[in-house]
């Protein structure tokens, strides 16, 4: 198992990418922790937590499909360097405003929109770059698992570090550390040597190519189902995060450090799930992994909703993080393996649009439900929705197995097997 986890690191490019991104993402999670605490401090409102979450992610809904066209047309490495440089500017601007005492809800909302615009291009670039960072196509699943591990290791460390910095020095220093952390990722990206396939110039308009991307993503049932499931889990399985400051302050009578511990508990479960997925050697059974992950996330949210015992709440959040990543990383792996290279940027842009688009919708919904029904009831509702998503996906598995195998054979992700009925079983158990 351990040797399997190290497979992606045989690539120098991936070693550089992993190191730079890990450092930068720790800073990003520090900023997210400081931002939600700052919103609670300034407004004392769960609704405004939802608004800021919405503004950060909403631009992907409008710009994601257009961004995907440009990802397929342009140099992905240069695009990623550009998005990281702009994100650095955004974090340093937040730091300057906070450290000078000029931060307010207007500036927070404007900078949230700016970050959302960056995310609209950054997410499809990052997703479509993945296949170029591994030396062999069969290493892709392990690399996606390690990417999820990297993201959640940062999600584990970032809030914990951010909570300490927030409690002792204030939000401004969290933003400053985040801004400086982008030096690591920019240096790593510039040191990498990636040969991207030359984009074919078709002469078609952006709108025409965008329509082609929608047809590839939504016209094929397995890909469409995985994308919709990701959006559903994003809406209901991740939006509990906007309520975490209220749990930390009002239910557990804590401070920024309490918030960091709660957020890190969810991340710890996510790391465990990601390492498990990275260690898997076969695609067989991945459909049941998705069903189990959504169910686990829902049950964890139910437990967290009404727990008043801090260690028990940490355990519930660990289950939420584990279940959510089992779903998201598995869906990502399957979609990546069913997509033709020439369509990768557009399909992954739509995947990112639906996934990230679910977060702001979920943030607004959860904030509104918490305002009218109370924080525990809103969390319980989200858990129920995750369990319903698991049941709906499970009902479709028999048909999806066969259609998914055919797509993976076409893209070369898996070798044809005979007889066909037995081969179908290798897609999902």
XYZ file of C-alpha atoms in Angstrom:
429
model
C 0.000 0.000 0.000
C 2.761 2.454 0.977
C 4.608 1.869 -2.298
C 1.398 2.570 -4.207
C 1.070 5.950 -2.460
C 4.544 6.964 -3.658
C 3.925 6.186 -7.344
C 3.043 9.793 -8.386
C 6.290 11.065 -6.817
C 8.333 9.193 -9.420
C 7.632 12.247 -11.590
C 9.850 15.282 -10.880
C 7.084 17.576 -12.082
C 4.649 16.125 -9.604
C 7.135 16.394 -6.718
C 7.530 20.094 -7.450
C 3.793 20.586 -7.903
C 2.920 18.763 -4.666
C 5.433 20.692 -2.538
C 4.534 24.135 -3.872
C 0.795 23.562 -3.739
C 0.894 22.121 -0.214
C 2.623 25.213 1.169
C 0.289 27.567 -0.690
C -2.865 25.678 0.279
C -1.957 25.812 3.973
C -1.908 29.584 3.588
C -5.224 29.537 1.730
C -6.907 27.620 4.553
C -5.496 30.098 7.050
C -7.164 32.854 5.044
C -10.472 30.998 4.898
C -10.417 30.435 8.667
C -9.634 34.100 9.323
C -12.264 35.293 6.843
C -15.212 33.407 8.329
C -14.206 34.459 11.844
C -13.937 38.067 10.680
C -17.409 37.918 9.117
C -18.900 36.628 12.370
C -17.072 39.347 14.314
C -18.268 42.116 11.995
C -21.870 40.994 11.455
C -22.835 38.312 14.007
C -24.984 36.807 11.225
C -25.091 33.334 9.643
C -26.668 34.956 6.577
C -23.532 37.008 5.874
C -21.417 33.880 6.208
C -23.526 32.454 3.394
C -23.214 35.641 1.322
C -19.406 35.685 1.471
C -19.291 31.987 0.608
C -21.606 32.633 -2.327
C -19.555 35.552 -3.670
C -16.316 33.552 -3.494
C -17.628 30.690 -5.622
C -20.451 32.167 -7.724
C -18.319 33.463 -10.656
C -17.489 29.876 -11.632
C -21.167 29.369 -12.511
C -21.075 32.119 -15.130
C -17.491 31.884 -16.368
C -16.569 28.205 -15.950
C -17.647 26.974 -19.420
C -15.892 29.893 -21.146
C -12.768 29.275 -19.077
C -12.754 25.647 -20.187
C -12.541 26.669 -23.842
C -9.472 28.804 -23.156
C -7.860 26.029 -21.117
C -8.118 23.779 -24.201
C -6.770 26.565 -26.423
C -3.902 28.033 -24.367
C -0.808 26.905 -22.463
C -2.074 25.418 -19.191
C 1.125 26.089 -17.239
C 1.128 29.791 -18.101
C -2.532 30.048 -17.170
C -1.895 28.395 -13.798
C 1.035 30.707 -13.055
C -1.186 33.691 -13.873
C -4.013 32.569 -11.580
C -1.603 31.932 -8.701
C -0.019 35.369 -9.111
C -3.444 37.038 -9.023
C -4.432 35.025 -5.949
C -1.263 36.288 -4.266
C -2.320 39.874 -4.988
C -5.779 39.192 -3.513
C -4.364 37.798 -0.251
C -1.841 40.602 0.181
C -4.596 43.166 -0.384
C -6.662 41.528 2.369
C -3.610 41.637 4.633
C -2.988 45.333 3.976
C -6.610 46.237 4.743
C -6.773 44.129 7.907
C -3.414 45.248 9.305
C -4.272 48.918 8.792
C -7.713 48.534 10.376
C -9.595 49.332 7.168
C -11.265 45.956 6.639
C -15.077 45.948 6.426
C -17.831 43.892 4.839
C -17.719 45.887 1.599
C -14.028 45.184 1.033
C -14.456 41.548 2.101
C -17.270 41.045 -0.404
C -15.404 42.754 -3.257
C -12.281 40.685 -2.657
C -14.439 37.552 -2.402
C -15.751 38.275 -5.907
C -12.181 38.827 -7.159
C -11.140 35.462 -5.721
C -14.173 33.891 -7.371
C -13.102 35.245 -10.756
C -9.649 33.733 -10.230
C -11.185 30.385 -9.237
C -13.245 30.332 -12.443
C -10.028 29.894 -14.451
C -7.844 28.226 -11.830
C -10.016 25.170 -11.180
C -10.340 23.876 -14.775
C -6.647 24.604 -15.407
C -5.627 22.654 -12.320
C -7.970 19.744 -13.106
C -6.908 19.420 -16.743
C -3.196 19.712 -15.879
C -3.314 16.569 -13.744
C -2.922 14.100 -16.579
C 0.249 15.903 -17.738
C 1.991 15.509 -14.380
C 2.176 11.707 -14.353
C 4.551 9.619 -16.432
C 2.034 6.817 -17.041
C -1.726 7.002 -17.546
C -2.322 4.188 -15.064
C -0.834 6.414 -12.356
C -3.623 8.973 -12.778
C -5.929 7.524 -10.109
C -3.109 7.424 -7.551
C -2.176 11.005 -8.406
C -5.756 12.256 -8.002
C -5.836 10.529 -4.626
C -2.573 12.215 -3.630
C -3.909 15.568 -4.829
C -6.880 15.075 -2.525
C -4.456 14.125 0.255
C -2.417 17.269 -0.389
C -5.516 19.464 -0.353
C -6.752 17.952 2.869
C -3.366 17.879 4.587
C -3.418 21.632 4.017
C -7.016 21.691 5.220
C -5.853 19.860 8.341
C -2.856 22.070 9.079
C -4.106 25.413 7.731
C -7.088 25.979 10.048
C -5.128 24.744 13.070
C -2.233 27.125 12.348
C -4.669 29.838 11.330
C -6.588 29.423 14.585
C -3.424 29.978 16.623
C -2.346 32.997 14.551
C -5.885 34.378 14.615
C -6.160 34.073 18.396
C -2.709 35.552 19.132
C -2.080 38.078 16.349
C -5.307 38.677 14.413
C -6.718 38.017 10.940
C -4.300 40.324 9.136
C -1.320 38.070 9.811
C -3.231 35.036 8.493
C -3.785 36.919 5.228
C -0.142 38.027 5.105
C 1.217 34.497 5.581
C -1.134 33.280 2.851
C 0.073 35.938 0.420
C 3.720 35.066 1.024
C 3.000 31.329 0.660
C 2.323 31.828 -3.062
C 6.059 32.368 -3.555
C 6.500 28.608 -3.069
C 3.931 27.555 -5.650
C 5.073 30.114 -8.226
C 8.667 28.957 -7.823
C 7.650 25.315 -8.196
C 5.568 25.961 -11.315
C 8.389 27.889 -12.983
C 10.824 25.035 -12.239
C 8.587 22.400 -13.843
C 9.004 21.130 -17.382
C 5.625 20.124 -18.793
C 4.954 19.348 -22.444
C 1.290 19.996 -23.136
C -0.357 18.614 -26.289
C -0.573 21.250 -28.987
C -4.092 22.602 -29.162
C -5.655 22.188 -32.577
C -6.870 25.471 -34.038
C -10.328 24.720 -35.356
C -11.367 28.241 -36.277
C -14.636 27.737 -34.403
C -16.042 30.362 -32.060
C -15.772 30.176 -28.288
C -19.519 29.584 -28.057
C -19.349 26.714 -30.529
C -16.556 25.003 -28.632
C -18.347 25.649 -25.351
C -21.456 23.883 -26.678
C -19.263 20.969 -27.708
C -17.954 20.795 -24.127
C -21.476 20.740 -22.697
C -22.405 17.956 -25.097
C -19.417 15.875 -23.997
C -20.037 16.488 -20.287
C -23.816 16.283 -20.108
C -24.690 14.189 -23.148
C -23.089 11.022 -21.795
C -24.960 9.549 -18.833
C -22.073 8.308 -16.644
C -20.206 11.620 -16.850
C -23.420 13.597 -16.378
C -24.403 11.534 -13.344
C -20.985 11.931 -11.703
C -20.984 15.673 -12.331
C -24.476 16.078 -10.878
C -23.556 13.946 -7.861
C -20.490 16.124 -7.265
C -22.678 19.215 -7.428
C -25.153 17.711 -4.984
C -22.448 16.753 -2.496
C -20.922 20.215 -2.852
C -24.283 21.825 -2.111
C -25.242 19.694 0.879
C -22.066 17.978 2.052
C -19.711 20.959 2.185
C -21.947 23.908 3.071
C -21.935 23.050 6.791
C -18.557 24.840 6.865
C -20.230 28.268 6.782
C -21.805 27.479 10.171
C -18.583 26.343 11.837
C -17.827 29.745 13.438
C -21.251 29.648 15.109
C -20.635 26.141 16.451
C -17.211 27.241 17.714
C -18.381 30.464 19.360
C -21.977 29.874 20.455
C -22.277 26.125 21.057
C -18.785 25.343 22.351
C -18.070 28.832 23.773
C -14.710 28.918 22.011
C -12.544 31.250 19.945
C -10.567 31.153 16.693
C -8.526 28.212 17.944
C -11.708 26.220 18.561
C -12.792 26.968 15.002
C -9.439 25.773 13.673
C -9.687 22.478 15.581
C -13.189 21.786 14.250
C -12.164 22.491 10.661
C -9.054 20.356 11.049
C -11.159 17.429 12.328
C -13.037 17.294 9.050
C -9.754 17.567 7.173
C -8.257 14.646 9.100
C -11.015 12.362 7.855
C -10.532 13.683 4.349
C -6.814 12.862 4.452
C -7.548 9.290 5.505
C -10.043 8.875 2.671
C -7.678 10.359 0.107
C -4.808 8.095 1.158
C -7.105 5.090 0.905
C -8.132 6.061 -2.635
C -4.512 6.675 -3.646
C -3.623 3.157 -2.470
C -6.326 1.436 -4.529
C -4.902 -0.530 -7.424
C -8.112 -1.201 -9.355
C -11.264 0.604 -10.375
C -13.432 -2.308 -9.256
C -15.859 -1.354 -6.518
C -15.456 2.385 -6.899
C -19.210 2.830 -7.413
C -19.905 1.360 -3.993
C -17.153 3.560 -2.535
C -19.076 6.581 -3.815
C -22.348 5.345 -2.296
C -20.693 4.572 1.015
C -18.941 7.932 1.104
C -22.133 9.934 0.606
C -23.902 7.889 3.294
C -21.012 8.333 5.739
C -20.981 12.100 5.173
C -24.720 12.284 5.828
C -24.502 10.277 9.036
C -21.587 12.419 10.199
C -23.600 15.589 9.642
C -26.472 14.124 11.652
C -24.127 13.406 14.527
C -22.504 16.847 14.367
C -25.857 18.633 14.196
C -26.888 17.828 17.742
C -23.671 16.856 19.525
C -22.703 19.067 22.460
C -19.659 16.989 23.410
C -16.569 18.448 21.741
C -14.638 15.172 21.126
C -17.793 13.569 19.720
C -18.285 16.529 17.387
C -14.689 16.156 16.209
C -15.348 12.472 15.456
C -18.530 13.330 13.550
C -16.655 15.892 11.458
C -13.944 13.324 10.753
C -16.671 11.092 9.261
C -18.024 14.010 7.199
C -14.590 14.770 5.775
C -13.887 11.126 5.019
C -17.212 10.534 3.268
C -17.084 13.733 1.225
C -13.629 13.012 -0.178
C -14.502 9.399 -0.980
C -17.236 10.802 -3.221
C -15.412 13.759 -4.748
C -12.064 12.108 -5.529
C -13.745 8.961 -6.895
C -16.005 11.003 -9.169
C -13.018 13.029 -10.366
C -11.027 9.886 -11.164
C -13.864 8.338 -13.171
C -14.585 11.515 -15.152
C -10.888 12.063 -15.945
C -10.643 8.513 -17.255
C -13.706 8.846 -19.508
C -12.750 12.169 -21.145
C -10.862 12.544 -24.431
C -7.747 14.743 -24.139
C -9.015 17.337 -26.616
C -12.128 17.888 -24.481
C -10.481 17.703 -21.065
C -10.344 21.426 -20.338
C -13.979 22.008 -21.261
C -15.357 18.955 -19.469
C -13.357 19.623 -16.302
C -14.443 23.274 -16.418
C -18.064 22.137 -16.369
C -17.231 19.654 -13.612
C -15.619 22.492 -11.637
C -18.529 24.821 -12.418
C -21.068 22.391 -10.992
C -18.885 21.415 -8.030
C -17.885 24.939 -7.048
C -21.275 26.297 -8.060
C -22.916 24.026 -5.522
C -20.920 25.595 -2.701
C -22.304 29.162 -2.924
C -25.834 27.857 -3.422
C -25.385 25.585 -0.434
C -23.861 28.422 1.602
C -26.836 30.693 0.940
C -29.322 27.893 1.582
C -27.625 26.747 4.774
C -27.250 30.292 6.077
C -30.930 30.978 5.420
C -32.071 27.699 7.000
C -29.920 28.383 10.048
C -31.446 31.854 10.395
C -35.039 30.553 10.337
C -34.748 26.991 11.736
C -31.585 27.138 13.784
C -28.032 25.944 13.169
C -28.537 22.255 14.182
C -31.647 21.842 12.005
C -29.851 23.248 8.945
C -26.969 20.807 9.455
C -29.360 17.871 9.935
C -31.170 18.755 6.688
C -27.880 18.709 4.756
C -27.051 15.288 6.173
C -30.407 13.901 5.040
C -29.806 15.248 1.528
C -26.431 13.433 1.323
C -28.065 10.114 2.223
C -30.755 10.652 -0.434
C -28.029 11.323 -3.043
C -26.330 8.041 -2.086
C -29.568 6.102 -2.565
C -30.303 7.680 -5.957
C -26.788 6.923 -7.238
C -26.953 3.336 -6.006
C -30.106 2.709 -8.036
C -28.298 3.711 -11.254
C -25.127 1.698 -10.717
C -25.974 -1.384 -12.827
C -26.490 0.673 -15.988
C -23.636 3.092 -15.317
C -21.093 0.264 -14.975
C -21.488 -0.947 -18.548
C -21.551 2.508 -20.155
C -18.550 3.716 -18.134
C -16.430 0.723 -19.166
C -17.079 1.388 -22.840
C -15.924 5.000 -22.441
C -12.767 4.012 -20.579
C -11.854 1.447 -23.208
C -12.251 4.149 -25.849
C -9.949 6.608 -24.066
C -7.383 3.894 -23.317
C -7.795 4.210 -19.550
C -8.441 0.462 -19.265
C -7.834 -2.498 -21.528
C -10.794 -4.354 -23.060
C -11.813 -7.453 -21.157
C -13.834 -10.478 -22.228
C -16.447 -11.579 -21.803
C -18.234 -8.200 -21.726
C -20.620 -8.976 -18.805
C -17.727 -9.954 -16.548
C -15.729 -6.937 -17.695
C -18.482 -4.622 -16.637
C -18.006 -5.686 -13.058
C -14.558 -4.034 -12.977
C -16.096 -0.565 -13.084
C -18.156 -0.614 -9.919
C -19.022 -3.266 -7.450
